[in-house]
Tab-separated table of C-alpha atoms and ligand atoms in Angstrom:
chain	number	residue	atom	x	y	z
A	1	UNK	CA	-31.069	-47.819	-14.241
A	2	UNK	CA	-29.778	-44.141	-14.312
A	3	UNK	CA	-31.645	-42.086	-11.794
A	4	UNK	CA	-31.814	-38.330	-11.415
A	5	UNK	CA	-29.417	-38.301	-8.860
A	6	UNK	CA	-26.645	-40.161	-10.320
A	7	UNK	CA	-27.123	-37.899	-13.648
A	8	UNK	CA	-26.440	-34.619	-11.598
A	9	UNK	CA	-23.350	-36.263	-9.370
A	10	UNK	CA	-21.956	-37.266	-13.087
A	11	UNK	CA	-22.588	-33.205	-13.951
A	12	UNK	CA	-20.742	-32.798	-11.443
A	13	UNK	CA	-18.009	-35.001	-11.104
A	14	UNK	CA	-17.338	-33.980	-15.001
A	15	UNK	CA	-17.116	-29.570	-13.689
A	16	UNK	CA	-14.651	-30.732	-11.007
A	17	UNK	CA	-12.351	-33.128	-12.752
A	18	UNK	CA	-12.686	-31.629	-16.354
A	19	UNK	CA	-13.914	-27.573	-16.386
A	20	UNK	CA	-12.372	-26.488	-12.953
A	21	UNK	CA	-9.045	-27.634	-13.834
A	22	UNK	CA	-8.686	-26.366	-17.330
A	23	UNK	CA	-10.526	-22.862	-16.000
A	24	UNK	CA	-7.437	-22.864	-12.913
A	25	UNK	CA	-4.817	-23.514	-15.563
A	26	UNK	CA	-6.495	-20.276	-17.622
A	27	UNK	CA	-6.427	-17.937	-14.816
A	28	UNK	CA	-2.864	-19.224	-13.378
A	29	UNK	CA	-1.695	-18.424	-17.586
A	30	UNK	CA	-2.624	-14.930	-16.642
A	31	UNK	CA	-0.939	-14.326	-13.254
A	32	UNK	CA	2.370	-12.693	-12.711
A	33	UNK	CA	5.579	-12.146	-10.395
A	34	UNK	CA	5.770	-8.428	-10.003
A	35	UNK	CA	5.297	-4.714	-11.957
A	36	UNK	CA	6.990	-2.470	-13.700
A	37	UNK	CA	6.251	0.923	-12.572
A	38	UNK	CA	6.666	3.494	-15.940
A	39	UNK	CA	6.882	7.016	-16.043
A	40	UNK	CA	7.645	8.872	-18.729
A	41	UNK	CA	9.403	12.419	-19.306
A	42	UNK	CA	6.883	14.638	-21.764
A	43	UNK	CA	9.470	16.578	-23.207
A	44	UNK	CA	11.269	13.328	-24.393
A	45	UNK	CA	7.955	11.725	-25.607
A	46	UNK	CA	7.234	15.591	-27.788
A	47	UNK	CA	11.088	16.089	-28.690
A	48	UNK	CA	11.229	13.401	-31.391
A	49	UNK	CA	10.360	13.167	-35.359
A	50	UNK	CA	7.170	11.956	-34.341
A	51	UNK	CA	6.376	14.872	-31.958
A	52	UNK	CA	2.863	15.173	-29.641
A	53	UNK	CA	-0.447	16.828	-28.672
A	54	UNK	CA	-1.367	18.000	-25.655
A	55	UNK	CA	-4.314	16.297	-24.018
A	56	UNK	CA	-7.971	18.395	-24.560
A	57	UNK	CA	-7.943	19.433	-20.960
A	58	UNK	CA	-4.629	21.645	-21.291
A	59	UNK	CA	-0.904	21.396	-21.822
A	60	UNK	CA	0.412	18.617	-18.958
A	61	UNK	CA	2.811	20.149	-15.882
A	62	UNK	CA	6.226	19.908	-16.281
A	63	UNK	CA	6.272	16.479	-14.220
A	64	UNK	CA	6.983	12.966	-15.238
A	65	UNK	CA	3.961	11.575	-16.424
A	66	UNK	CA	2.744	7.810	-15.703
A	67	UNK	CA	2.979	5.425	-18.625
A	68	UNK	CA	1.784	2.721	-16.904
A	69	UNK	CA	1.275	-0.413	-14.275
A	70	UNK	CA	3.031	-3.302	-15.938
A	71	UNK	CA	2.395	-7.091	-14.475
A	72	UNK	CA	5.227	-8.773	-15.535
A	73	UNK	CA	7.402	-12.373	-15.187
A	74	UNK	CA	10.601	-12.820	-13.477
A	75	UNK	CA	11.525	-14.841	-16.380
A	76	UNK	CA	11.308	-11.041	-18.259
A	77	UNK	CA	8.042	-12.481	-20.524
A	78	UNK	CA	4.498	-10.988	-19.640
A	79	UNK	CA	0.576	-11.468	-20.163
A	80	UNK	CA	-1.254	-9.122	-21.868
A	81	UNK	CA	-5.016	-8.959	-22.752
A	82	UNK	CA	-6.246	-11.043	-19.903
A	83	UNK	CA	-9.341	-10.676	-19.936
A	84	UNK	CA	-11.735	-9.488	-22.542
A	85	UNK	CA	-15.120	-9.173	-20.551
A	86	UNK	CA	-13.831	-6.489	-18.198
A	87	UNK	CA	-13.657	-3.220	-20.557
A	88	UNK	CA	-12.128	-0.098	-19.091
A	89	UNK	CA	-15.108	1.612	-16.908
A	90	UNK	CA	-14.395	5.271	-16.637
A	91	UNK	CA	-17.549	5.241	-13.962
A	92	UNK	CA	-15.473	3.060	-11.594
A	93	UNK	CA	-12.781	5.811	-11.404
A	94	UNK	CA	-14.977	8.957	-11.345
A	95	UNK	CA	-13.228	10.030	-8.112
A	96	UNK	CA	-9.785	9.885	-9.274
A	97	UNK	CA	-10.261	11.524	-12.746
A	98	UNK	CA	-8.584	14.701	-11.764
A	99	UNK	CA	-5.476	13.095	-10.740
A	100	UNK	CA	-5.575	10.837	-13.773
A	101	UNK	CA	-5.762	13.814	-16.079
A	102	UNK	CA	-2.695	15.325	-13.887
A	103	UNK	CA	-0.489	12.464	-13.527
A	104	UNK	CA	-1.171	10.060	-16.183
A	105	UNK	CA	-1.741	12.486	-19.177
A	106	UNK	CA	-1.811	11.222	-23.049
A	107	UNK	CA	0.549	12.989	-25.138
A	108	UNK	CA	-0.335	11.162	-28.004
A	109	UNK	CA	-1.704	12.510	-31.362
A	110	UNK	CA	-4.609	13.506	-32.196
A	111	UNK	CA	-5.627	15.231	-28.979
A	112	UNK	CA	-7.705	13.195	-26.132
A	113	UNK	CA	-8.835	13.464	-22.264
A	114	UNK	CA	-6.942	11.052	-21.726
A	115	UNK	CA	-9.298	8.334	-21.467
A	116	UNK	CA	-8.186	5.904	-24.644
A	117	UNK	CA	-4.634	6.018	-22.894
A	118	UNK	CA	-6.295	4.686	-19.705
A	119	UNK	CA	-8.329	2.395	-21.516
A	120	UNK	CA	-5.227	0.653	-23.140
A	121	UNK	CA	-3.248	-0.103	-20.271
A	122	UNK	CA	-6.197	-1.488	-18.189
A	123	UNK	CA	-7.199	-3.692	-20.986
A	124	UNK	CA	-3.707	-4.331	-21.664
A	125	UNK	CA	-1.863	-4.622	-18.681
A	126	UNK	CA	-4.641	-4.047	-15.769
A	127	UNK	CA	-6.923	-7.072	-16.729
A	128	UNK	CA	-3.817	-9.234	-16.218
A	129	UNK	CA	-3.160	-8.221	-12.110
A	130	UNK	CA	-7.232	-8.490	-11.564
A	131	UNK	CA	-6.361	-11.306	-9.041
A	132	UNK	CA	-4.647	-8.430	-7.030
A	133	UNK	CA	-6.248	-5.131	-7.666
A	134	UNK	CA	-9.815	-4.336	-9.345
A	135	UNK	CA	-10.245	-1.379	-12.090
A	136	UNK	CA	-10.755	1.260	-9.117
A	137	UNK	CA	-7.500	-0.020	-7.532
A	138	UNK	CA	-4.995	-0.722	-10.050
A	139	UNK	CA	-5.548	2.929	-11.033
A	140	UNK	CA	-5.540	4.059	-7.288
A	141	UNK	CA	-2.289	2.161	-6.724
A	142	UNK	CA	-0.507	3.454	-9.677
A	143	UNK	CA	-1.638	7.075	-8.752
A	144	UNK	CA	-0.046	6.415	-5.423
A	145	UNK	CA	3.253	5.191	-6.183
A	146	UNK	CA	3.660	8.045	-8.695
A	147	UNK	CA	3.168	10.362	-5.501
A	148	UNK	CA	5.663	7.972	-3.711
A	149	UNK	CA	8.123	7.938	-5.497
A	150	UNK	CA	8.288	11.684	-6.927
A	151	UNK	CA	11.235	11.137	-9.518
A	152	UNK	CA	11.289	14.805	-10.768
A	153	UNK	CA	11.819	15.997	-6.903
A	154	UNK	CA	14.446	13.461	-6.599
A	155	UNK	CA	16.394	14.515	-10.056
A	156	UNK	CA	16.506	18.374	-8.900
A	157	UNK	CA	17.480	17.432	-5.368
A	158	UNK	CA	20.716	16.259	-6.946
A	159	UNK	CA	20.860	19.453	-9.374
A	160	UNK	CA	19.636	17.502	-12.259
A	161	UNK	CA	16.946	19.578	-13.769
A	162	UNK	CA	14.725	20.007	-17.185
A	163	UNK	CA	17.228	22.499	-18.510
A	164	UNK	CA	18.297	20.918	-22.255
A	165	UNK	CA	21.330	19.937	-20.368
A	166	UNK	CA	23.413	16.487	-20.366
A	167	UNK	CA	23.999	14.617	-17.780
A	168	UNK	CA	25.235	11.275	-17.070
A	169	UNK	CA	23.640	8.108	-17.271
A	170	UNK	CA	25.194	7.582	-13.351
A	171	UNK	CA	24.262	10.556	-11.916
A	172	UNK	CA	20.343	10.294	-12.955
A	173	UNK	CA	20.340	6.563	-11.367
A	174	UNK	CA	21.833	7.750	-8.168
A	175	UNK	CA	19.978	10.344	-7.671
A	176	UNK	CA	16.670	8.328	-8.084
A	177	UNK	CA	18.003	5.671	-6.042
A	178	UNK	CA	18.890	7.941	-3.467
A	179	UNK	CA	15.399	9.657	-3.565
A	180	UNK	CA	13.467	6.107	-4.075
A	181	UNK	CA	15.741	3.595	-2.369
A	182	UNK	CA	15.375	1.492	-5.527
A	183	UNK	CA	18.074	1.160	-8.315
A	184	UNK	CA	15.810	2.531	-11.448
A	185	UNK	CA	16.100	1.671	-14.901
A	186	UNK	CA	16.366	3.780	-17.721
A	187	UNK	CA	15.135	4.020	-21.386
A	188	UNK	CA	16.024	7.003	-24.054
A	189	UNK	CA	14.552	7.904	-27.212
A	190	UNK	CA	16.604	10.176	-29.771
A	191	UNK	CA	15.615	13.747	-30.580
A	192	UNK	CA	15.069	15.365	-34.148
A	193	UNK	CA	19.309	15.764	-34.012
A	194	UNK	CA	20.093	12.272	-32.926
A	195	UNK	CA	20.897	13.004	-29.396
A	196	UNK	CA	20.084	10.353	-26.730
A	197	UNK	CA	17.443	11.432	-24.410
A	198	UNK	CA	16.075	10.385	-20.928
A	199	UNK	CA	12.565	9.264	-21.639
A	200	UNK	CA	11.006	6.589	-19.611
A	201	UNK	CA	11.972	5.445	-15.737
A	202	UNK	CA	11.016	1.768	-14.761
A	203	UNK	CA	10.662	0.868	-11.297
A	204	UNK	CA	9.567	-1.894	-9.968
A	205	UNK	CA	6.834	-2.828	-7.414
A	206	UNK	CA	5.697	-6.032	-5.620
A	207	UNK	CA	2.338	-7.929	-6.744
A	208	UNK	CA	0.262	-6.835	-4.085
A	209	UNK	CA	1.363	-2.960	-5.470
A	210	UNK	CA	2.355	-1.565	-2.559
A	211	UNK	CA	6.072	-1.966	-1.841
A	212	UNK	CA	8.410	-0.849	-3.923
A	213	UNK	CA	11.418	-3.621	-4.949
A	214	UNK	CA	14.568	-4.372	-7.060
A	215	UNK	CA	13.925	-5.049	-10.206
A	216	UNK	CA	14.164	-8.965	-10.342
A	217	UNK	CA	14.709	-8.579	-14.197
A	218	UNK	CA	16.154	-5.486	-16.144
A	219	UNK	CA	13.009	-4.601	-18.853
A	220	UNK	CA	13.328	-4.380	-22.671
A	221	UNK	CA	13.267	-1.048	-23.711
A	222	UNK	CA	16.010	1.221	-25.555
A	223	UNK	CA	19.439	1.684	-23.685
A	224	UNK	CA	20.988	5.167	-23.410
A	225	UNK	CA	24.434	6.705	-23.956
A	226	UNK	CA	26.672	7.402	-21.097
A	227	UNK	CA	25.763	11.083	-21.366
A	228	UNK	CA	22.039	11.842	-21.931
A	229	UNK	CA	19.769	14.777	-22.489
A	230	UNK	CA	16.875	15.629	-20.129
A	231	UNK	CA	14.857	18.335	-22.353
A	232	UNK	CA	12.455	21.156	-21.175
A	233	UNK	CA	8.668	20.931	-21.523
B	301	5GP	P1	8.227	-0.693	-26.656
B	301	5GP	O1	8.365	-1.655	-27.768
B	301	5GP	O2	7.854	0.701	-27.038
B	301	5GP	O3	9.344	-0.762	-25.629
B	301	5GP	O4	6.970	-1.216	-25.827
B	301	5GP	C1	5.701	-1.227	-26.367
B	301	5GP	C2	4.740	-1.661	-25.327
B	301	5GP	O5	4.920	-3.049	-24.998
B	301	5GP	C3	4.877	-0.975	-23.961
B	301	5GP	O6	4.260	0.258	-23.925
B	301	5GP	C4	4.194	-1.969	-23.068
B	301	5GP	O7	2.809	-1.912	-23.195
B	301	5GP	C5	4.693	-3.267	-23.633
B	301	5GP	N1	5.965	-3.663	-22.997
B	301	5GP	C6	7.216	-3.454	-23.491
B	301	5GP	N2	8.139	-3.988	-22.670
B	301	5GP	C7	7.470	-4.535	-21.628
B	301	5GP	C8	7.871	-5.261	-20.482
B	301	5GP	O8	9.054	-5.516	-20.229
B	301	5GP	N3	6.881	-5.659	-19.636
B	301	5GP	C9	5.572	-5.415	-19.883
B	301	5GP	N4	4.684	-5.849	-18.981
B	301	5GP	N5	5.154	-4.753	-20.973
B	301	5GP	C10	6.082	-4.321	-21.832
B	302	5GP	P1	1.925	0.618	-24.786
B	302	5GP	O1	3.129	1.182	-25.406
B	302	5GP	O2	1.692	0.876	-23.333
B	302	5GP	O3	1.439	-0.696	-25.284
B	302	5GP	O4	0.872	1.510	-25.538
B	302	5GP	C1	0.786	2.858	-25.436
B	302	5GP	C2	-0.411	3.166	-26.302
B	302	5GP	O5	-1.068	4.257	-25.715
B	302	5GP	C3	-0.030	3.526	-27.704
B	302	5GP	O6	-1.010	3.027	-28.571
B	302	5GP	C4	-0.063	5.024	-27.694
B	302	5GP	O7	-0.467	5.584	-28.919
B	302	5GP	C5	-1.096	5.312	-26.630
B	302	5GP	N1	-0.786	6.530	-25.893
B	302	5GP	C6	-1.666	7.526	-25.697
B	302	5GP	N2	-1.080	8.520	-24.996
B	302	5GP	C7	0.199	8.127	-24.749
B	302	5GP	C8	1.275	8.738	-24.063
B	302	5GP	O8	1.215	9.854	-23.537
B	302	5GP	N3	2.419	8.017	-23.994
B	302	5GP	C9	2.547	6.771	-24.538
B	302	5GP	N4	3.712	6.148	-24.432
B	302	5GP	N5	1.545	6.181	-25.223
B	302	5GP	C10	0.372	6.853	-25.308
């Protein structure tokens, strides 16, 4: 005869050998080995065909901006769209909103606040390090190593400054290794004459976020010329 009891020890002899598996393998689909850390140079991001707007709340400063927090694999692959039931929150982040809007500004057309740019990367790239760091966190951290690692400070230090100029390709990764520790790497975009241009800076950072470490894989994104631009904003 089937009693009560041996119905419910069946329930649950069928969650631990058939649901808790398959749920493990789900959320071990959707971890990752490190982060890219991406900042990106306005001027670069305005000084193409496609061109930009400035965010609602006022043209940004003259700073590298943050693109974003990237969880990535050491195999170069990474998840995206983890997880669909935790939507960008902008309550969870109410006391960092005026550093977002300083340090991680949209340039992006039409004009925002900022907040679909935030919303993108969390559900993008932030739902897939949830393991490590919650909404409030992952944009805490990022804001963090974007004071940390102060890239523009770094470039000027060395006499490399927003001037139009060209420099090279060598002298803009010493000089942010030498200000970072870290060998950086570097993407360009092209401006309305064709000329290569220094537009993003990827750096990368441990899982937990806090340390920053050698890239254990060089990212995707467009190479540059020996001799770049770094425009004015
Ligand atoms: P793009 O094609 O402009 O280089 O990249 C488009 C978008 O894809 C990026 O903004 C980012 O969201 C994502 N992406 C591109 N390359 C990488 C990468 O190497 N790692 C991660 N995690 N995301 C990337
Ligand atoms: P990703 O390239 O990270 O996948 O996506 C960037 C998305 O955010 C694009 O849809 C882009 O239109 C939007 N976005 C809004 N503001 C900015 C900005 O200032 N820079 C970049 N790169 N993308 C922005």
């Amino acid at each position: 005869m089937v009693t009560m009891k041996s119905r419910v020890n069946a329930s649950l002899v069928f969650i631990l050998i058939v649901i808790f598996p398959c749920a493990s393998v789900l959320s071990a689909s959707a971890d990752f080995d490190f982060f890219y850390f991406v900042q990106q140079w306005p001027g670069s991001y305005c000084d193409t065909k496609k061109s930009c707007c400035y965010p609602t709340t006022g043209k940004p400063a003259a700073d590298f901006g943050i693109h974003g927090l990237w969880p990535n694999y050491e195999d170069g692959t990474y998840p995206s769209n983890c997880d669909d039931n935790s939507p960008f929150d902008k309550s969870t982040i109410s006391d960092l909103i005026s550093n977002m809007r300083k340090s991680w500004p949209t340039l992006a057309c039409p004009s925002g606040t900022g907040e679909a740019f935030w919303e993108h990367e969390w559900e993008k790239h932030g739902t897939c390090s949830e393991s490590v760091l919650d909404q409030h966190d992952y944009f805490k951290t990022t804001l963090g190593l974007k004071q940390q690692t102060n890239i523009l400070q770094a470039l000027k230090t060395a006499g490399i400054n927003p001037d139009g100029g060209s420099y090279s390709l060598e002298s803009i990764k010493d000089a942010i290794k030498e200000g970072t520790g870290f060998d950086p790497w570097i993407e360009c975009n092209t401006d309305e004459s064709g000329n290569t241009q220094l537009y993003q800076v990827y750096l990368c950072v441990d899982r937990s976020g806090s340390k920053l470490i050698e890239c254990p894989v060089k990212p995707r994104g467009r190479k540059c010329g020996s001799e770049i631009e770094f425009p004015s904003f």
